[in-house]
XYZ file of C-alpha atoms in Angstrom:
723
model
C 18.565 64.228 141.828
C 16.194 63.175 143.438
C 19.120 63.178 146.202
C 19.244 66.673 146.635
C 15.692 67.685 147.418
C 16.017 64.674 149.899
C 19.588 66.406 151.112
C 18.158 70.234 151.396
C 15.638 68.360 153.661
C 17.872 66.585 155.889
C 20.437 70.011 156.232
C 17.035 71.736 156.998
C 16.538 69.841 159.310
C 19.483 69.213 161.004
C 20.966 73.522 160.939
C 17.474 73.854 162.831
C 17.772 71.101 165.541
C 21.360 73.153 166.073
C 19.993 76.638 165.804
C 21.647 77.325 162.788
C 19.354 78.395 160.681
C 20.558 81.445 159.248
C 23.820 79.640 158.441
C 22.956 78.340 155.453
C 20.590 79.483 153.022
C 18.506 76.534 151.714
C 16.481 76.011 148.646
C 12.898 76.041 149.695
C 8.922 77.184 148.361
C 7.741 79.435 150.396
C 3.921 79.675 150.608
C 2.654 83.287 150.750
C -1.215 84.247 150.940
C -3.737 86.815 152.850
C -5.955 85.227 155.085
C -8.771 82.365 153.704
C -6.870 82.974 150.829
C -6.707 78.639 150.206
C -3.327 78.274 151.526
C -3.597 75.606 154.134
C -6.099 74.023 151.654
C -3.523 73.846 148.740
C -0.910 72.174 151.311
C -3.381 69.939 152.240
C -4.049 68.589 148.816
C -0.692 68.472 148.234
C -0.213 65.991 151.341
C -3.363 64.506 150.389
C -4.327 64.447 154.257
C -6.022 66.491 156.886
C -3.158 68.168 159.278
C -3.343 71.633 159.421
C -5.056 73.802 162.194
C -9.068 75.183 160.771
C -11.273 77.750 161.711
C -12.149 81.328 161.120
C -9.173 84.364 161.478
C -5.667 83.880 162.054
C -4.951 79.606 162.115
C -1.125 79.854 161.489
C 0.429 82.091 164.158
C 3.846 79.831 163.392
C 5.813 79.553 160.421
C 5.649 75.370 159.424
C 8.200 73.770 157.754
C 7.118 71.323 155.684
C 9.227 68.385 154.384
C 7.523 65.727 152.003
C 9.376 62.820 151.413
C 8.284 59.856 149.010
C 8.082 56.698 149.955
C 9.591 53.768 146.913
C 7.357 50.939 148.795
C 3.272 51.874 147.083
C 2.156 50.131 149.689
C 3.905 51.828 152.832
C 1.769 53.579 155.715
C 1.968 57.533 156.014
C 3.392 58.869 159.203
C 4.728 62.232 160.185
C 7.062 63.202 162.419
C 8.441 66.562 164.102
C 11.571 67.836 164.724
C 11.098 68.834 168.415
C 9.462 65.173 169.653
C 12.252 63.223 168.465
C 12.090 59.162 167.889
C 8.183 59.206 167.657
C 5.813 58.590 164.675
C 2.812 60.189 164.234
C 0.169 57.682 161.919
C -2.251 59.675 163.182
C -2.631 63.005 160.868
C -5.693 64.338 163.643
C -2.971 63.522 166.296
C -0.367 66.289 164.158
C -3.172 68.467 163.952
C -3.321 68.260 167.660
C 0.222 68.722 168.444
C 0.715 71.646 165.755
C -1.906 73.270 168.213
C 0.192 72.556 171.430
C 2.876 73.595 169.661
C 1.716 76.801 168.331
C 0.301 77.895 171.368
C 3.784 77.017 173.587
C 5.424 79.418 172.186
C 2.693 82.163 170.883
C 0.418 82.231 173.227
C -3.133 80.787 173.547
C -4.307 84.592 171.835
C -4.125 85.728 168.908
C -0.285 85.900 169.168
C 2.568 84.909 166.254
C 5.724 83.448 166.642
C 9.303 83.516 164.237
C 10.401 79.991 165.971
C 9.379 78.148 163.112
C 7.687 74.207 163.671
C 9.619 71.271 161.663
C 7.236 68.606 160.011
C 8.245 66.013 158.063
C 5.770 63.425 156.147
C 6.452 60.251 154.861
C 4.033 58.614 151.845
C 4.091 57.128 148.790
C 1.503 59.507 147.659
C 3.711 62.854 147.786
C 7.037 63.829 145.734
C 10.062 64.998 147.274
C 9.072 68.769 148.075
C 10.218 71.149 151.356
C 7.390 74.042 151.899
C 7.249 76.968 154.365
C 3.205 77.889 155.610
C 3.431 81.465 156.978
C 0.890 83.126 158.448
C -1.738 84.690 156.303
C -1.301 88.330 155.524
C -3.984 90.784 157.387
C -4.371 94.641 157.530
C -6.946 94.177 160.669
C -6.390 93.301 164.600
C -9.028 91.077 165.283
C -9.803 90.111 168.966
C -7.162 89.321 171.002
C -4.270 90.316 167.470
C -2.222 92.838 168.603
C -2.138 96.780 167.440
C 0.356 95.541 165.032
C -0.334 91.992 163.705
C -0.009 93.224 160.156
C 3.542 95.063 160.652
C 4.532 91.646 162.625
C 3.036 89.391 160.117
C 4.686 91.450 157.007
C 8.234 91.379 158.854
C 8.330 87.508 159.205
C 7.134 86.794 155.425
C 10.057 89.468 154.482
C 12.941 87.357 156.303
C 11.223 83.945 153.954
C 10.977 85.571 151.366
C 14.019 87.278 150.745
C 16.517 84.810 150.694
C 17.529 84.427 147.398
C 17.386 80.657 147.380
C 13.717 80.405 148.178
C 11.099 79.849 145.679
C 7.955 82.257 146.393
C 4.368 80.319 145.859
C 2.451 83.385 145.585
C -1.609 82.366 146.154
C -4.347 84.484 145.286
C -8.044 83.446 145.167
C -9.531 83.794 141.596
C -12.517 85.145 142.882
C -10.903 88.647 143.843
C -9.139 90.909 141.805
C -5.861 90.614 140.942
C -4.691 94.067 141.234
C -5.535 93.907 144.801
C -3.602 90.177 145.668
C -1.209 91.160 148.992
C 0.921 88.094 147.743
C 2.068 88.991 145.137
C 2.452 92.934 145.798
C 4.808 91.092 148.653
C 6.538 88.990 146.319
C 7.277 91.687 144.243
C 9.237 93.553 146.525
C 11.968 91.385 146.697
C 11.673 89.434 143.026
C 10.432 92.360 141.149
C 11.242 90.525 137.721
C 9.391 87.316 138.746
C 12.475 85.336 137.991
C 11.466 83.250 141.487
C 7.681 83.311 141.691
C 5.135 80.782 140.759
C 1.586 81.877 141.130
C -1.473 79.900 141.979
C -4.718 80.706 141.397
C -7.578 79.399 144.118
C -11.396 79.346 144.141
C -11.755 79.163 140.382
C -15.458 77.514 140.973
C -16.365 80.265 142.982
C -16.109 83.294 139.765
C -18.837 84.638 138.758
C -21.033 83.567 135.921
C -19.756 84.549 133.120
C -16.248 85.338 134.008
C -13.072 83.598 133.901
C -9.109 83.692 134.740
C -8.104 82.537 131.338
C -6.019 85.625 130.813
C -3.820 85.325 133.830
C -3.332 81.591 133.508
C -1.812 82.350 130.284
C 0.070 84.802 131.595
C -0.945 87.563 129.522
C -2.773 90.114 132.820
C 0.443 89.381 134.753
C 3.917 87.513 133.529
C 5.790 85.802 135.801
C 8.876 83.354 134.363
C 7.451 80.342 136.263
C 3.677 80.932 135.503
C 0.573 80.596 136.887
C -1.599 77.636 137.974
C -5.088 76.856 138.935
C -6.250 74.747 141.330
C -10.058 73.905 142.896
C -9.633 72.817 146.119
C -12.817 71.047 148.908
C -15.200 73.790 149.956
C -16.172 74.213 153.386
C -19.343 71.681 152.817
C -17.015 69.092 151.348
C -14.705 69.084 154.394
C -17.180 69.070 156.856
C -19.227 65.844 154.897
C -15.179 64.644 154.816
C -14.771 64.080 151.263
C -11.811 62.357 150.648
C -9.010 63.379 148.846
C -9.044 60.694 146.188
C -12.971 62.422 144.892
C -11.162 65.899 145.544
C -8.864 65.412 143.189
C -10.930 63.896 140.667
C -13.889 66.417 141.168
C -10.985 68.824 140.558
C -9.688 67.102 137.209
C -13.297 66.591 136.035
C -13.948 70.943 136.782
C -10.725 71.616 134.156
C -11.155 69.077 131.699
C -15.585 70.116 131.121
C -15.156 73.901 131.878
C -15.509 75.702 128.278
C -12.418 78.260 129.085
C -9.904 76.099 131.039
C -10.528 73.340 128.928
C -7.974 73.973 126.513
C -5.193 74.477 129.466
C -6.521 71.390 131.320
C -3.075 69.661 131.376
C -1.358 72.600 132.893
C -3.745 72.823 136.001
C -4.889 70.674 139.473
C -3.028 69.798 142.190
C -0.864 67.189 140.772
C 0.202 69.483 137.879
C 1.398 71.672 140.581
C 3.085 69.325 142.775
C 5.478 67.937 139.383
C 5.696 71.787 138.772
C 7.048 72.726 142.254
C 9.318 69.000 141.932
C 10.801 70.268 138.688
C 11.105 73.841 139.483
C 12.713 72.807 142.934
C 15.071 70.470 141.418
C 15.808 73.291 138.752
C 16.740 75.503 141.258
C 18.831 73.388 143.159
C 20.538 72.595 140.491
C 21.581 75.952 139.672
C 22.371 76.814 143.022
C 24.551 73.997 143.667
C 28.010 75.555 142.610
C 27.067 78.900 145.033
C 26.597 76.228 147.676
C 28.852 74.002 147.066
C 31.515 76.726 147.603
C 29.243 78.391 150.796
C 29.350 74.587 152.124
C 33.276 74.770 151.689
C 33.539 77.672 153.666
C 31.406 76.560 156.370
C 33.474 73.595 156.935
C 36.573 75.079 157.357
C 35.381 77.529 160.120
C 33.969 74.262 161.765
C 37.181 72.787 161.763
C 39.194 75.387 163.049
C 36.578 76.297 165.616
C 36.530 72.316 166.758
C 39.919 72.214 167.108
C 40.059 75.451 169.496
C 37.725 73.491 171.808
C 40.076 69.827 171.509
C 39.422 66.728 172.217
C 37.131 65.578 175.231
C 38.948 66.250 178.861
C 37.555 62.191 179.679
C 39.840 60.786 176.629
C 42.535 62.495 178.641
C 44.628 59.893 179.654
C 46.375 60.562 182.703
C 50.058 60.085 181.204
C 49.187 63.466 178.839
C 47.265 65.682 181.488
C 50.711 67.089 182.818
C 52.007 67.890 179.379
C 47.995 69.809 178.850
C 48.785 71.741 181.771
C 52.454 72.574 181.041
C 50.885 73.885 177.912
C 48.233 75.571 178.943
C 49.997 77.731 181.419
C 52.626 78.491 178.542
C 50.088 79.851 176.786
C 48.617 82.394 179.202
C 51.983 83.859 179.858
C 53.076 83.938 176.637
C 49.890 85.723 175.975
C 50.449 88.037 179.014
C 53.990 89.151 177.623
C 52.828 89.297 174.163
C 49.809 92.094 175.681
C 52.541 94.110 176.996
C 55.305 93.560 174.196
C 52.344 95.157 171.531
C 53.227 91.615 169.434
C 49.814 89.799 170.239
C 47.894 88.270 167.139
C 44.183 89.250 169.107
C 44.704 93.034 169.530
C 41.755 96.090 169.544
C 41.196 97.791 166.813
C 38.776 100.124 169.353
C 41.435 101.345 172.147
C 44.475 101.138 173.402
C 45.679 98.042 175.712
C 48.695 95.975 177.227
C 51.999 98.311 176.332
C 50.268 100.678 174.575
C 47.761 101.422 177.402
C 50.771 101.348 179.585
C 52.777 103.675 177.545
C 49.598 106.557 177.448
C 49.961 106.403 180.945
C 53.635 107.380 181.570
C 53.772 110.210 178.585
C 49.797 111.539 178.823
C 47.964 111.300 181.455
C 51.461 111.009 184.519
C 52.802 113.773 182.671
C 50.000 116.036 182.170
C 49.126 115.604 185.442
C 52.638 116.244 186.247
C 52.400 119.755 184.083
C 48.905 120.591 185.743
C 50.889 121.170 189.235
C 51.512 124.894 189.267
C 55.495 125.402 191.639
C 54.101 127.949 193.430
C 50.788 125.837 193.941
C 48.807 127.545 197.301
C 52.035 129.789 197.843
C 51.092 133.576 198.486
C 53.322 136.525 198.831
C 52.615 136.735 202.870
C 53.751 132.899 203.179
C 56.978 133.755 201.778
C 57.227 137.158 203.675
C 56.280 134.988 207.113
C 58.899 131.693 205.982
C 62.017 134.533 205.637
C 60.705 136.628 208.904
C 60.500 133.301 210.893
C 63.767 131.932 209.148
C 65.751 135.126 210.644
C 64.381 134.606 214.308
C 65.065 137.633 216.366
C 67.348 139.315 214.342
C 65.909 142.098 212.007
C 66.607 140.571 207.899
C 69.620 141.831 206.941
C 69.782 139.168 203.971
C 67.230 136.290 202.377
C 68.034 133.512 204.184
C 68.626 129.570 202.663
C 66.581 128.684 205.644
C 63.738 130.342 203.840
C 64.079 128.658 200.725
C 64.018 125.068 201.949
C 61.299 125.589 204.105
C 59.187 126.598 201.276
C 60.501 124.217 198.473
C 59.841 120.620 200.583
C 55.944 120.982 200.640
C 55.992 121.979 196.991
C 57.966 119.066 196.237
C 56.010 116.980 198.100
C 52.631 118.215 195.698
C 54.875 115.173 193.433
C 53.656 111.900 194.701
C 50.115 111.905 194.877
C 50.330 111.910 190.700
C 52.901 109.562 190.860
C 51.183 107.048 192.850
C 48.770 107.249 191.127
C 50.400 106.573 187.749
C 51.537 103.410 189.534
C 47.829 102.334 190.101
C 47.202 102.857 186.577
C 49.729 100.944 185.347
C 48.953 97.904 188.312
C 45.095 98.084 187.092
C 46.303 97.367 183.187
C 48.265 94.962 184.056
C 45.018 93.015 186.234
C 43.052 93.632 182.884
C 45.584 92.070 180.486
C 45.469 89.272 183.066
C 41.915 88.772 182.716
C 41.294 89.147 179.165
C 44.602 86.515 178.378
C 42.091 83.437 177.617
C 41.421 81.142 174.661
C 38.632 79.282 173.696
C 41.117 76.120 174.739
C 41.370 78.014 178.095
C 38.143 78.728 178.593
C 37.051 74.514 178.235
C 38.565 74.636 181.554
C 37.002 77.634 184.219
C 38.869 76.381 187.086
C 41.897 75.941 185.565
C 41.133 79.586 184.374
C 39.887 80.631 187.699
C 43.281 79.903 188.979
C 45.305 81.299 186.517
C 43.914 84.679 187.159
C 44.462 84.318 190.823
C 48.015 83.521 190.598
C 48.657 86.154 188.239
C 46.714 89.146 190.328
C 48.312 87.564 193.831
C 51.486 88.183 192.076
C 50.664 91.882 190.767
C 49.625 93.168 194.356
C 52.568 91.251 195.967
C 54.582 93.662 193.307
C 52.416 97.192 193.830
C 53.628 97.731 197.468
C 57.367 97.525 196.694
C 56.232 99.909 193.829
C 54.532 102.262 195.411
C 56.850 102.150 198.429
C 59.708 103.311 196.018
C 57.885 105.790 194.031
C 57.032 107.354 198.036
C 61.105 107.172 198.332
C 61.507 108.868 195.348
C 60.203 112.194 196.556
C 61.432 112.029 200.138
C 65.005 111.520 198.346
C 64.490 114.884 196.708
C 63.072 116.451 199.556
C 65.608 115.009 202.269
C 68.433 117.317 200.109
C 67.922 120.829 198.066
C 70.562 120.947 195.932
C 71.259 124.449 195.283
C 74.571 123.531 192.897
C 72.576 121.843 190.410
C 74.022 122.857 187.104
C 70.706 123.888 185.793
C 69.397 125.512 188.952
C 68.799 129.078 187.967
C 70.623 130.320 191.457
C 70.532 133.557 192.847
C 72.817 135.428 190.334
C 70.591 134.288 187.460
C 67.405 134.814 189.512
C 68.104 138.454 190.659
C 69.077 138.915 186.710
C 66.197 137.637 185.233
C 64.128 140.147 187.764
C 66.447 143.222 186.840
C 65.303 142.410 183.058
C 61.362 142.100 184.056
C 61.882 144.959 185.912
C 63.778 147.089 183.166
C 60.760 145.397 181.040
C 58.221 146.583 182.900
C 59.182 150.292 183.432
C 59.435 150.723 179.502
C 56.201 149.720 178.933
C 54.527 151.741 182.244
C 56.757 154.767 180.843
C 55.537 154.212 176.815
C 51.954 154.023 178.681
C 51.798 157.621 180.737
C 53.202 159.214 177.795
C 50.694 158.066 175.817
C 47.984 159.330 178.287
C 50.045 162.552 179.405
C 52.001 163.862 176.285
C 54.367 166.758 177.224
C 54.087 170.174 175.676
C 57.126 172.395 174.954
C 56.713 174.451 177.658
C 55.741 171.539 180.232
C 59.501 170.078 179.077
C 61.420 173.669 179.225
C 59.980 173.977 183.386
C 60.338 170.401 183.731
C 64.011 170.245 182.882
C 65.084 173.979 184.675
C 63.380 171.888 188.241
C 65.973 169.092 186.991
C 68.488 171.093 186.869
C 67.882 172.979 190.356
C 67.488 169.520 192.016
C 70.592 168.463 190.544
C 72.851 171.401 191.756
C 71.633 171.332 195.259
C 72.299 167.712 195.161
C 75.816 168.376 194.211
C 76.482 170.989 196.967
C 75.035 168.720 199.758
C 77.293 165.889 197.764
C 80.499 168.375 198.041
C 80.070 168.911 201.731
C 80.310 165.455 203.156
C 82.706 164.156 200.558
C 85.665 163.970 203.676
C 83.428 162.353 206.152
C 82.749 159.010 203.765
C 86.227 158.955 201.789
C 87.050 156.511 204.156
C 84.151 154.479 203.088
C 84.834 155.220 199.114
C 88.082 153.799 199.759
C 86.847 151.268 201.621
C 84.466 150.231 198.885
C 87.260 150.513 196.628
C 89.298 147.949 197.801
C 86.615 145.381 198.913
C 86.384 142.403 196.602
C 83.758 141.667 193.857
C 81.093 139.670 195.707
C 78.408 137.897 194.567
C 74.737 137.935 194.888
C 74.574 134.743 197.221
C 77.161 135.584 199.474
C 75.719 138.690 200.251
C 71.573 137.466 200.598
C 72.666 133.933 201.956
C 75.879 134.734 204.189
C 79.718 134.664 203.752
C 81.230 137.933 204.161
C 81.637 139.869 207.448
C 79.505 142.199 208.879
C 81.712 144.621 207.621
C 81.720 143.851 204.073
C 78.016 143.879 204.476
C 77.502 147.604 204.775
C 73.058 148.152 205.965
C 71.449 149.163 202.937
C 69.917 152.628 203.183
C 72.853 154.315 205.130
C 72.676 158.168 204.616
C 76.212 158.488 203.985
C 76.472 156.096 200.949
C 73.276 157.812 199.599
C 74.540 161.384 199.824
C 77.961 160.478 198.884
C 78.703 162.414 195.407
C 81.211 160.587 193.994
C 80.660 157.287 195.446
C 81.487 154.547 192.319
C 80.540 151.473 193.488
C 82.020 148.506 191.977
C 79.807 146.645 189.518
C 78.183 143.823 192.215
C 75.165 142.398 192.929
C 75.605 144.258 196.059
C 75.791 147.858 194.236
C 73.048 146.764 192.220
C 70.683 146.366 195.230
C 71.838 149.888 197.058
C 71.686 151.691 193.566
C 68.086 150.162 193.465
C 67.050 151.333 197.410
C 68.755 154.733 196.791
C 66.514 155.298 193.149
C 63.385 153.945 195.294
C 64.402 156.256 198.224
C 65.082 159.772 196.282
C 61.604 159.076 194.487
C 59.648 158.606 197.294
C 61.348 162.272 198.687
C 60.693 163.732 195.664
C 57.244 162.979 196.013
C 56.902 163.899 199.732
C 56.370 160.501 201.315
C 57.948 158.795 203.990
C 60.877 156.136 203.196
C 59.761 152.655 202.556
C 62.855 150.902 202.179
C 61.765 147.721 204.428
C 58.362 147.046 201.997
C 60.458 147.321 198.929
C 63.048 145.205 200.399
C 60.617 142.466 200.893
C 58.955 142.759 197.702
C 62.053 142.176 196.030
C 63.358 139.044 198.419
C 59.673 137.447 198.009
C 60.135 137.622 193.888
C 63.613 136.330 194.367
C 62.139 133.430 196.080
C 59.567 132.571 193.956
C 62.017 132.503 191.247
C 64.161 130.002 192.705
C 61.419 127.639 194.109
C 59.955 127.478 190.119
C 63.473 126.848 188.869
C 64.143 124.431 191.361
C 60.906 122.869 191.335
C 60.913 122.563 187.456
C 64.443 120.797 187.916
C 62.814 117.941 190.654
C 59.459 117.795 188.509
C 61.621 116.498 185.354
C 63.368 114.039 187.365
C 60.531 112.224 188.380
C 58.386 112.406 184.794
C 62.234 110.370 184.233
C 62.237 107.899 187.457
C 58.553 107.202 187.981
C 57.728 105.456 184.958
C 61.338 103.805 184.753
C 60.551 101.974 188.885
C 56.898 101.143 187.634
C 58.837 99.397 184.325
C 61.379 98.035 186.760
C 59.809 96.817 189.916
C 55.845 96.187 188.381
C 55.631 95.694 184.629
C 59.317 93.490 183.944
C 59.483 92.069 186.989
C 55.875 90.343 186.262
C 56.628 89.594 182.867
C 59.682 87.751 183.908
C 58.172 85.951 186.937
C 54.736 84.855 185.389
C 55.451 81.550 184.213
C 57.523 79.966 187.111
C 54.865 81.877 189.622
C 52.171 79.703 187.275
C 54.290 76.475 187.323
C 55.146 76.852 190.873
C 51.605 77.164 192.343
C 49.981 74.667 189.413
C 52.059 72.346 188.468
C 50.585 69.609 191.070
C 49.597 66.675 189.690
C 46.987 65.863 192.360
C 45.600 69.274 191.391
C 45.299 68.100 187.498
C 41.887 66.011 187.785
C 40.215 68.956 189.219
C 41.831 71.548 187.033
C 41.004 70.007 183.700
C 36.939 69.428 184.376
C 35.592 70.439 181.139
C 33.094 73.159 180.952
C 29.209 71.553 180.175
C 28.515 74.642 177.571
C 31.646 74.065 176.275
C 31.439 70.316 175.316
C 28.066 71.076 174.298
C 28.920 73.529 172.272
C 31.511 71.256 170.639
C 28.708 68.098 170.147
C 27.177 70.853 167.788
C 30.108 71.485 166.277
C 30.730 68.270 165.029
C 27.295 67.129 164.390
C 27.220 70.376 161.609
C 31.262 69.945 160.364
C 29.584 66.251 159.807
C 26.079 67.738 158.042
C 28.509 69.744 156.188
C 30.568 67.337 154.938
C 27.822 64.871 153.690
C 26.377 67.584 151.519
C 29.805 68.681 150.224
C 30.312 65.365 149.212
C 26.215 64.701 147.799
C 26.698 67.704 145.954
C 29.698 67.091 144.909
C 29.059 63.817 143.145
C 25.223 65.264 141.949
C 27.566 68.025 140.139
């Protein structure tokens, strides 16, 4: 069983040496008390040596992990060892005090500040029992001298870090000449151990109590019950220290005090420093024994973790023979390329759960970023009615505009298609950036061992991606140029002139209907007004019929020509195709005044009827005919509708073709050729030595991992045998 305490001491030293103090909560005794409560004196009495710094104010400014090791040979010489000074034994305990002071000042500074970094001291002596104790700075309330203003908060936080360990035993030191209810050590211990199961109380300065008073009720557990009880001690006074009173005489004086004191005589066998040492040894052993199953389970988990970590570091590169370097390089190249492909395909085991990456990010770029960018472009962006009318007039040259020229439509729709080029090229850049991100993140711990190899891998893949960026961007630009090169008005999804005119006619009817309802709501007609309006309308109709009859003979030839003309489409009328005689000019006075003119149902007739209505309405309002302006407005709306229809077709094509092009020319090409490119660039025997130079930090981490693994295995075996 004594080996258990020694084991915990070794574990504490090893985990501290490798900087892993928090990985294993080992059982130990934490000494807590206020300043000048006698903590240092208790520890020195346990060691039976003067080795701790003394002075006024705060003296202990760094945690001191004190490991006491029993020497089996009674005549063996006592000595101490520091963890930060290896292979040196201190036989002079005065030098140990000086080294503690130097090491404290090195990290905590020359003022009265504190540091959380512990000092590890091992004392080997035949006079001590196996113990592991932690001496902490004394609790204080008011900063003195150069102490920082929050010194109380710093010390309490430091103490809480140690006593919060459920495997630690709290040694609460309280002076007997002070009221127990004001004990800082018991108060802070209760915060982490409210039931008092792992707190042992120590009463110091029993010889300094007022005459007629004693602490028997406290020592008996009646005043403040603790499961581990209270133990009274009498330390050396300041006068004894100044006169260099030996520890042996101090222990004799302590024993004599308890045996001769009338109040403590009955409990003298349970008081004194020697009893405290035995009790702490027994309690620590029992505590370790109780925590063994839990400690064994945790050690098993740590061993498994360290073995897995060590396997990732691999063997040292110096031990890799020349004949094995080639397969190692090839394996690392294959692993890197497989990780790159897996990140794109979404089959990687180390995917992020916080953000999209790899193939999922590329899909998001295609369907969200690129799609929304195209949808945000208006078909007639930066295209005003004035621009459209100007294009129509420029397309007719010196001749008057008798119909909408097809050249105007081509002239206007090509710049709109050009607007799709910028978001398409940006889509290529975003996919390229994501592939570069995947390249830089495709590494493992084994690959991190060789920083030069990893750097070359990234350089080769980055060069491959840069090579594919230019042809991909060029091809995407050519897609836009192809769409602009030929305007296919025969596309099955293209609305066409007839469809556009039908849409305009439908919108016009809806607009007139809504305006009529709005006027009726604003100006409701009375019965008298309706009669007057009807009479006026009849008079106008009679006059019109009379005028039409007088011109019947003059227009009979026109009527016969119109009746015999075949039905013509809207495109034939507006974009050419019929003879000049087959396209009567709009606004002909003979056509407008022919009463019995009944043209065939065609777009040509619809346009003429619409123009006649507008001219008649203008005549009724005593205004000059504005046929040309109305025609231009109608032509403008027609061109705008056709541009929107064709632009939507092209946008749909681009939204489909650009992702396909990027996947074929950039993504798929890279994922299929990455391994061949890596092998061709890096698999060269003369470069193996340079590429396999191991990082010094990785080598250090491997050695630390090995040391921890060996300690864990050794501790696991000892615990297994002890159980």
